[in-house]
PDB file of C-alpha atoms and ligand atoms in Angstrom:
ATOM      1  CA  MET E1480       0.125  -0.167  -0.262  1.00 88.00           C
ATOM      2  CA  PRO E1481       1.485   3.645  -1.108  1.00 92.00           C
ATOM      3  CA  CYS E1482       2.883   5.297   2.106  1.00 98.00           C
ATOM      4  CA  ARG E1483       0.045   8.481   3.221  1.00 98.00           C
ATOM      5  CA  VAL E1484       0.905  12.010   3.066  1.00 98.00           C
ATOM      6  CA  LYS E1485       0.690  15.107   5.188  1.00 98.00           C
ATOM      7  CA  ILE E1486       1.056  17.736   3.837  1.00 98.00           C
ATOM      8  CA  CYS E1487       1.578  20.226   7.756  1.00 98.00           C
ATOM      9  CA  GLY E1488       2.056  24.608   8.165  1.00 98.00           C
ATOM     10  CA  ILE E1489      -0.435  24.751   5.409  1.00 98.00           C
ATOM     11  CA  THR E1490      -1.392  29.011   5.695  1.00 98.00           C
ATOM     12  CA  ASN E1491      -2.791  29.688   2.436  1.00 98.00           C
ATOM     13  CA  LEU E1492      -5.824  28.332   0.168  1.00 98.00           C
ATOM     14  CA  GLU E1493      -3.313  28.022  -2.892  1.00 98.00           C
ATOM     15  CA  ASP E1494      -0.825  25.285  -1.149  1.00 98.00           C
ATOM     16  CA  ALA E1495      -3.433  23.626   0.183  1.00 98.00           C
ATOM     17  CA  LEU E1496      -5.052  23.009  -3.531  1.00 98.00           C
ATOM     18  CA  ALA E1497      -1.408  23.012  -5.153  1.00 98.00           C
ATOM     19  CA  ALA E1498      -1.525  20.287  -2.101  1.00 98.00           C
ATOM     20  CA  CYS E1499      -4.275  18.550  -3.283  1.00 98.00           C
ATOM     21  CA  HIS E1500      -3.542  18.546  -6.488  1.00 98.00           C
ATOM     22  CA  ASP E1501      -0.551  17.039  -6.450  1.00 98.00           C
ATOM     23  CA  GLY E1502      -1.404  13.768  -4.434  1.00 98.00           C
ATOM     24  CA  ALA E1503      -1.451  14.937  -0.661  1.00 98.00           C
ATOM     25  CA  ASP E1504      -3.912  12.863   1.796  1.00 98.00           C
ATOM     26  CA  ALA E1505      -3.974  14.953   4.538  1.00 98.00           C
ATOM     27  CA  LEU E1506      -3.402  19.230   5.205  1.00 98.00           C
ATOM     28  CA  GLY E1507      -2.281  20.120   8.663  1.00 98.00           C
ATOM     29  CA  PHE E1508      -2.921  23.446  10.002  1.00 98.00           C
ATOM     30  CA  VAL E1509      -1.012  25.060  13.092  1.00 98.00           C
ATOM     31  CA  PHE E1510      -2.726  26.675  15.613  1.00 98.00           C
ATOM     32  CA  TYR E1511       0.798  27.367  17.679  1.00 98.00           C
ATOM     33  CA  GLU E1512       0.794  30.564  18.151  1.00 97.00           C
ATOM     34  CA  LYS E1513       4.608  30.542  18.974  1.00 96.00           C
ATOM     35  CA  SER E1514       4.444  29.137  15.228  1.00 97.00           C
ATOM     36  CA  PRO E1515       5.251  30.926  12.148  1.00 96.00           C
ATOM     37  CA  ARG E1516       3.254  28.548  10.722  1.00 98.00           C
ATOM     38  CA  TYR E1517       0.730  29.661  13.187  1.00 98.00           C
ATOM     39  CA  ILE E1518      -3.170  30.090  11.126  1.00 98.00           C
ATOM     40  CA  ASP E1519      -6.061  32.174  11.963  1.00 97.00           C
ATOM     41  CA  PRO E1520      -9.181  29.796  12.478  1.00 98.00           C
ATOM     42  CA  VAL E1521     -11.043  32.223  10.910  1.00 98.00           C
ATOM     43  CA  LYS E1522      -8.673  31.503   8.062  1.00 98.00           C
ATOM     44  CA  ALA E1523      -7.686  28.260   8.014  1.00 98.00           C
ATOM     45  CA  ASN E1524     -12.209  26.785   8.221  1.00 98.00           C
ATOM     46  CA  ALA E1525     -12.105  29.198   4.903  1.00 98.00           C
ATOM     47  CA  ILE E1526      -9.660  26.869   3.756  1.00 98.00           C
ATOM     48  CA  VAL E1527     -10.649  24.003   4.697  1.00 98.00           C
ATOM     49  CA  SER E1528     -14.708  24.764   3.738  1.00 98.00           C
ATOM     50  CA  GLN E1529     -12.870  24.339   0.236  1.00 98.00           C
ATOM     51  CA  LEU E1530     -10.693  21.788   0.173  1.00 98.00           C
ATOM     52  CA  PRO E1531     -11.685  18.534  -2.157  1.00 98.00           C
ATOM     53  CA  PRO E1532     -13.774  15.349  -0.652  1.00 97.00           C
ATOM     54  CA  PHE E1533     -11.119  12.332   0.901  1.00 97.00           C
ATOM     55  CA  VAL E1534      -8.407  14.751   1.801  1.00 98.00           C
ATOM     56  CA  VAL E1535      -8.056  15.425   5.896  1.00 98.00           C
ATOM     57  CA  PRO E1536      -7.436  18.665   7.499  1.00 98.00           C
ATOM     58  CA  VAL E1537      -5.594  17.678  10.435  1.00 98.00           C
ATOM     59  CA  ALA E1538      -5.651  20.775  13.843  1.00 98.00           C
ATOM     60  CA  LEU E1539      -2.606  20.501  14.897  1.00 98.00           C
ATOM     61  CA  PHE E1540      -2.554  22.191  18.723  1.00 98.00           C
ATOM     62  CA  VAL E1541       0.065  22.098  21.632  1.00 98.00           C
ATOM     63  CA  ASP E1542      -1.402  22.031  25.141  1.00 98.00           C
ATOM     64  CA  ALA E1543      -4.202  24.224  24.224  1.00 98.00           C
ATOM     65  CA  SER E1544      -6.690  25.102  26.240  1.00 98.00           C
ATOM     66  CA  ALA E1545     -10.802  23.148  25.483  1.00 98.00           C
ATOM     67  CA  GLU E1546     -12.051  26.306  24.337  1.00 98.00           C
ATOM     68  CA  ASP E1547      -9.322  26.874  21.530  1.00 98.00           C
ATOM     69  CA  ILE E1548      -9.834  23.923  20.073  1.00 98.00           C
ATOM     70  CA  GLU E1549     -13.013  24.260  20.454  1.00 98.00           C
ATOM     71  CA  ALA E1550     -13.102  27.230  18.609  1.00 97.00           C
ATOM     72  CA  VAL E1551     -11.446  25.813  15.534  1.00 98.00           C
ATOM     73  CA  VAL E1552     -12.765  21.981  15.580  1.00 98.00           C
ATOM     74  CA  ALA E1553     -16.836  23.359  15.669  1.00 96.00           C
ATOM     75  CA  ASP E1554     -16.479  24.805  12.368  1.00 95.00           C
ATOM     76  CA  ASN E1555     -16.076  21.267  10.159  1.00 97.00           C
ATOM     77  CA  ALA E1556     -16.535  17.368  11.281  1.00 96.00           C
ATOM     78  CA  ARG E1557     -13.864  17.072   9.010  1.00 97.00           C
ATOM     79  CA  TRP E1558     -10.856  17.913  10.931  1.00 98.00           C
ATOM     80  CA  LEU E1559      -9.208  15.146  12.990  1.00 98.00           C
ATOM     81  CA  ILE E1560      -7.218  16.111  15.986  1.00 98.00           C
ATOM     82  CA  GLN E1561      -2.867  16.319  16.737  1.00 98.00           C
ATOM     83  CA  PHE E1562      -2.045  17.110  19.367  1.00 98.00           C
ATOM     84  CA  HIS E1563       1.375  17.564  19.479  1.00 98.00           C
ATOM     85  CA  GLY E1564       2.069  18.723  23.523  1.00 97.00           C
ATOM     86  CA  ASN E1565       1.911  16.262  27.111  1.00 97.00           C
ATOM     87  CA  GLU E1566      -1.938  16.100  26.582  1.00 98.00           C
ATOM     88  CA  SER E1567      -3.195  12.462  28.375  1.00 98.00           C
ATOM     89  CA  GLU E1568      -5.264   9.950  26.599  1.00 98.00           C
ATOM     90  CA  GLN E1569      -7.929  11.504  28.770  1.00 98.00           C
ATOM     91  CA  GLU E1570      -7.927  14.675  27.893  1.00 98.00           C
ATOM     92  CA  CYS E1571      -7.486  13.573  23.902  1.00 98.00           C
ATOM     93  CA  LEU E1572     -10.653  11.286  24.086  1.00 98.00           C
ATOM     94  CA  SER E1573     -12.932  14.342  25.218  1.00 97.00           C
ATOM     95  CA  TYR E1574     -13.760  16.478  22.042  1.00 97.00           C
ATOM     96  CA  ASN E1575     -15.184  12.869  20.592  1.00 95.00           C
ATOM     97  CA  ARG E1576     -13.068  13.403  17.885  1.00 96.00           C
ATOM     98  CA  SER E1577     -10.538  11.470  15.682  1.00 98.00           C
ATOM     99  CA  TYR E1578      -7.357  12.297  17.194  1.00 98.00           C
ATOM    100  CA  ILE E1579      -3.956  11.818  16.673  1.00 98.00           C
ATOM    101  CA  LYS E1580      -0.363  12.055  19.745  1.00 98.00           C
ATOM    102  CA  ALA E1581       2.256  13.171  18.581  1.00 98.00           C
ATOM    103  CA  LEU E1582       6.181  11.637  20.897  1.00 98.00           C
ATOM    104  CA  ARG E1583       8.656  13.460  20.639  1.00 97.00           C
ATOM    105  CA  VAL E1584      11.667  10.599  20.456  1.00 97.00           C
ATOM    106  CA  LYS E1585      15.303  10.308  21.993  1.00 94.00           C
ATOM    107  CA  GLU E1586      17.213   8.158  22.669  1.00 94.00           C
ATOM    108  CA  GLY E1587      16.220   4.985  25.243  1.00 93.00           C
ATOM    109  CA  ASP E1588      12.082   6.051  25.044  1.00 94.00           C
ATOM    110  CA  ASP E1589       9.934   2.976  25.204  1.00 96.00           C
ATOM    111  CA  LEU E1590       7.873   3.782  22.193  1.00 97.00           C
ATOM    112  CA  GLN E1591       5.469   0.684  21.778  1.00 97.00           C
ATOM    113  CA  GLU E1592       6.010   2.110  25.884  1.00 97.00           C
ATOM    114  CA  ALA E1593       4.557   5.422  25.731  1.00 97.00           C
ATOM    115  CA  ALA E1594       2.433   4.905  22.115  1.00 98.00           C
ATOM    116  CA  GLN E1595       0.634   1.695  24.512  1.00 97.00           C
ATOM    117  CA  ALA E1596      -0.971   4.675  26.494  1.00 98.00           C
ATOM    118  CA  TYR E1597      -2.669   6.196  24.202  1.00 98.00           C
ATOM    119  CA  GLN E1598      -4.549   3.365  22.083  1.00 97.00           C
ATOM    120  CA  SER E1599      -7.469   5.527  21.645  1.00 98.00           C
ATOM    121  CA  ALA E1600      -5.635   7.585  19.045  1.00 98.00           C
ATOM    122  CA  SER E1601      -5.800   6.892  15.287  1.00 98.00           C
ATOM    123  CA  ALA E1602      -2.607   6.977  14.905  1.00 98.00           C
ATOM    124  CA  ILE E1603       1.304   7.663  16.693  1.00 98.00           C
ATOM    125  CA  LEU E1604       2.957  10.568  14.987  1.00 98.00           C
ATOM    126  CA  LEU E1605       6.596  10.167  15.987  1.00 98.00           C
ATOM    127  CA  ASP E1606       8.898  13.601  16.038  1.00 98.00           C
ATOM    128  CA  ALA E1607      12.309  14.257  16.992  1.00 97.00           C
ATOM    129  CA  TYR E1608      13.037  15.467  19.657  1.00 96.00           C
ATOM    130  CA  LYS E1609      14.470  19.070  20.955  1.00 95.00           C
ATOM    131  CA  ALA E1610      15.113  20.160  24.218  1.00 94.00           C
ATOM    132  CA  GLY E1611      12.155  23.634  24.685  1.00 92.00           C
ATOM    133  CA  VAL E1612      10.862  23.323  20.578  1.00 93.00           C
ATOM    134  CA  PRO E1613       7.497  21.635  20.386  1.00 94.00           C
ATOM    135  CA  GLY E1614       7.973  20.146  17.028  1.00 90.00           C
ATOM    136  CA  GLY E1615       8.320  21.608  13.277  1.00 88.00           C
ATOM    137  CA  THR E1616      12.180  21.935  14.810  1.00 92.00           C
ATOM    138  CA  GLY E1617      13.304  20.146  11.315  1.00 95.00           C
ATOM    139  CA  GLU E1618      15.719  17.887  12.395  1.00 96.00           C
ATOM    140  CA  VAL E1619      15.424  13.537  12.155  1.00 97.00           C
ATOM    141  CA  PHE E1620      15.732  11.772  14.914  1.00 97.00           C
ATOM    142  CA  ASN E1621      16.884   8.111  14.562  1.00 97.00           C
ATOM    143  CA  TRP E1622      14.543   5.826  12.671  1.00 97.00           C
ATOM    144  CA  SER E1623      16.764   2.737  13.632  1.00 97.00           C
ATOM    145  CA  LEU E1624      15.038   3.914  17.711  1.00 97.00           C
ATOM    146  CA  ILE E1625      11.070   2.259  15.853  1.00 97.00           C
ATOM    147  CA  PRO E1626      10.104  -0.573  16.852  1.00 96.00           C
ATOM    148  CA  GLU E1627       9.812  -3.427  13.631  1.00 93.00           C
ATOM    149  CA  GLU E1628       6.427  -3.424  15.402  1.00 95.00           C
ATOM    150  CA  MET E1629       4.050  -0.537  17.062  1.00 97.00           C
ATOM    151  CA  PRO E1630       1.049  -0.555  18.399  1.00 97.00           C
ATOM    152  CA  LEU E1631      -1.104   2.123  16.736  1.00 98.00           C
ATOM    153  CA  PRO E1632       0.051   3.285  12.757  1.00 98.00           C
ATOM    154  CA  VAL E1633       3.316   5.298  13.046  1.00 98.00           C
ATOM    155  CA  ILE E1634       3.127   8.801  11.498  1.00 98.00           C
ATOM    156  CA  LEU E1635       6.905   9.289  10.407  1.00 98.00           C
ATOM    157  CA  ALA E1636       7.395  13.048  11.077  1.00 98.00           C
ATOM    158  CA  GLY E1637      10.504  15.734  11.489  1.00 98.00           C
ATOM    159  CA  GLY E1638      13.598  16.584   9.060  1.00 98.00           C
ATOM    160  CA  LEU E1639      11.917  15.239   6.115  1.00 98.00           C
ATOM    161  CA  THR E1640      12.304  16.671   2.727  1.00 98.00           C
ATOM    162  CA  PRO E1641      12.052  15.731  -0.663  1.00 98.00           C
ATOM    163  CA  ASP E1642      15.865  13.885  -0.684  1.00 98.00           C
ATOM    164  CA  ASN E1643      15.672  11.903   2.151  1.00 98.00           C
ATOM    165  CA  VAL E1644      11.543  11.029   1.796  1.00 98.00           C
ATOM    166  CA  ALA E1645      11.944   7.411  -0.585  1.00 98.00           C
ATOM    167  CA  ARG E1646      14.614   5.917   2.115  1.00 98.00           C
ATOM    168  CA  ALA E1647      12.665   6.480   5.104  1.00 98.00           C
ATOM    169  CA  VAL E1648       9.934   4.879   3.782  1.00 98.00           C
ATOM    170  CA  GLU E1649      11.987   1.749   2.912  1.00 97.00           C
ATOM    171  CA  GLN E1650      13.355   1.734   6.497  1.00 97.00           C
ATOM    172  CA  VAL E1651      10.272   2.934   8.238  1.00 98.00           C
ATOM    173  CA  ALA E1652       7.559   1.420   6.073  1.00 97.00           C
ATOM    174  CA  PRO E1653       5.183   4.278   8.120  1.00 98.00           C
ATOM    175  CA  TYR E1654       1.613   4.622   7.439  1.00 98.00           C
ATOM    176  CA  ALA E1655       2.007   7.637   6.757  1.00 98.00           C
ATOM    177  CA  VAL E1656       5.046  10.547   6.582  1.00 98.00           C
ATOM    178  CA  ASP E1657       4.408  14.057   7.871  1.00 98.00           C
ATOM    179  CA  VAL E1658       6.335  17.412   6.873  1.00 98.00           C
ATOM    180  CA  SER E1659       6.160  21.191   7.122  1.00 97.00           C
ATOM    181  CA  GLY E1660       9.803  22.875   7.163  1.00 97.00           C
ATOM    182  CA  GLY E1661      11.178  20.313   4.257  1.00 98.00           C
ATOM    183  CA  VAL E1662       8.829  21.737   1.439  1.00 98.00           C
ATOM    184  CA  GLU E1663       8.617  25.414   2.014  1.00 98.00           C
ATOM    185  CA  ALA E1664       9.573  28.089   0.002  1.00 98.00           C
ATOM    186  CA  SER E1665      10.616  30.352   3.342  1.00 98.00           C
ATOM    187  CA  LYS E1666       8.091  29.959   6.929  1.00 96.00           C
ATOM    188  CA  GLY E1667       4.714  29.515   5.669  1.00 96.00           C
ATOM    189  CA  ILE E1668       4.823  29.334   2.057  1.00 98.00           C
ATOM    190  CA  LYS E1669       5.017  26.539   0.604  1.00 98.00           C
ATOM    191  CA  ASN E1670       7.370  25.747  -2.324  1.00 98.00           C
ATOM    192  CA  LYS E1671       5.727  23.920  -5.019  1.00 98.00           C
ATOM    193  CA  LEU E1672       7.982  22.140  -6.758  1.00 98.00           C
ATOM    194  CA  LYS E1673       9.423  20.641  -2.756  1.00 98.00           C
ATOM    195  CA  VAL E1674       5.775  19.342  -2.131  1.00 98.00           C
ATOM    196  CA  LYS E1675       5.164  17.391  -5.899  1.00 98.00           C
ATOM    197  CA  GLN E1676       8.971  16.037  -5.469  1.00 98.00           C
ATOM    198  CA  PHE E1677       8.267  14.472  -1.476  1.00 98.00           C
ATOM    199  CA  ILE E1678       4.991  13.659  -2.677  1.00 98.00           C
ATOM    200  CA  SER E1679       6.345  11.387  -5.697  1.00 98.00           C
ATOM    201  CA  GLY E1680       8.787  10.099  -3.417  1.00 98.00           C
ATOM    202  CA  ALA E1681       7.052   9.058  -0.265  1.00 98.00           C
ATOM    203  CA  LYS E1682       3.991   7.531  -2.823  1.00 97.00           C
ATOM    204  CA  ARG E1683       7.304   5.815  -5.007  1.00 92.00           C
ATOM    205  CA  GLU E1684       6.871   2.171  -5.312  1.00 79.00           C
ATOM    206  CA  GLN E1685       9.732   0.254  -2.785  1.00 72.00           C
TER     207      GLN E1685
HETATM  208  O1  LIG K2380       4.978  23.342  12.182  1.00 62.31           O
HETATM  209  C1  LIG K2380       5.821  23.382  13.006  1.00 62.31           C
HETATM  210  O2  LIG K2380       5.400  25.135  13.498  1.00 62.31           O
HETATM  211  C2  LIG K2380       5.231  22.538  14.512  1.00 62.31           C
HETATM  212  C3  LIG K2380       4.655  23.613  15.938  1.00 62.31           C
HETATM  213  C4  LIG K2380       4.869  23.201  16.978  1.00 62.31           C
HETATM  214  C5  LIG K2380       4.470  22.173  17.313  1.00 62.31           C
HETATM  215  C6  LIG K2380       4.949  20.708  16.028  1.00 62.31           C
HETATM  216  C7  LIG K2380       4.891  21.304  14.299  1.00 62.31           C
HETATM  217  N1  LIG K2380       5.213  20.714  13.937  1.00 62.31           N
HETATM  218  C8  LIG K2380       4.924  19.340  13.363  1.00 62.31           C
HETATM  219  O3  LIG K2380       6.606  19.255  13.710  1.00 62.31           O
HETATM  220  C9  LIG K2380       6.835  18.146  12.825  1.00 62.31           C
HETATM  221  C10 LIG K2380       7.715  18.670  12.450  1.00 62.31           C
HETATM  222  O4  LIG K2380       8.288  19.593  11.283  1.00 62.31           O
HETATM  223  P1  LIG K2380       9.422  19.693  10.472  1.00 62.31           P
HETATM  224  O5  LIG K2380       8.605  18.475   8.666  1.00 62.31           O
HETATM  225  O6  LIG K2380      10.661  19.017  11.021  1.00 62.31           O
HETATM  226  O7  LIG K2380       9.678  21.192  10.356  1.00 62.31           O
HETATM  227  C11 LIG K2380       5.308  17.712  12.179  1.00 62.31           C
HETATM  228  O8  LIG K2380       4.847  16.919  12.393  1.00 62.31           O
HETATM  229  C12 LIG K2380       4.955  19.169  12.336  1.00 62.31           C
HETATM  230  O9  LIG K2380       3.162  18.372  12.018  1.00 62.31           O
END
């Protein structure tokens, strides 16, 4: 089965539609105000309402309040939530939505045990750990830390680019890959050629 692709850090309709055209399965919108890819909820919902069918919009939060999360997702039934902070499983479940839980990987972590704590998630996203930065670091972690057997589908993230994504898919065989900085022209703006190359690299027959 070809690897799915999520393009994260979408801030405008043009980038969103171009990524869909090139075969993105999911688009990520960052509702973390300290991120250079932050998007206003009203603007994000306007983009989501214009997406073609079968493309999943993903709302990314880092330890956000219930009020802030509801203000985004209440507007459209299509939203899937990505929790990228220290949210508990109970908190993730409280929105009655499908969700992804991000785990930031470092040497010595027991990833099977960490993922078991989020049995109700649709998938576990594995991203690079960097002290003081919740995500979108552009850093690659050591993929060999990922056990062959994981209790949930794995979304691989962290420093992926058009140059390394095919190798990542071959080595890790994840359910999906996720990219933010590796396909940008500048912070928050996508480079359309890089997006296209990334998607075709990820979906290439192994
Ligand atoms: O993209 C961001 O700015 C961001 C901010 C805070 C938390 C997560 C963020 N993005 C997620 O980070 C990973 C990896 O990003 P990159 O490809 O290394 O730039 C990805 O999962 C994004 O969903």
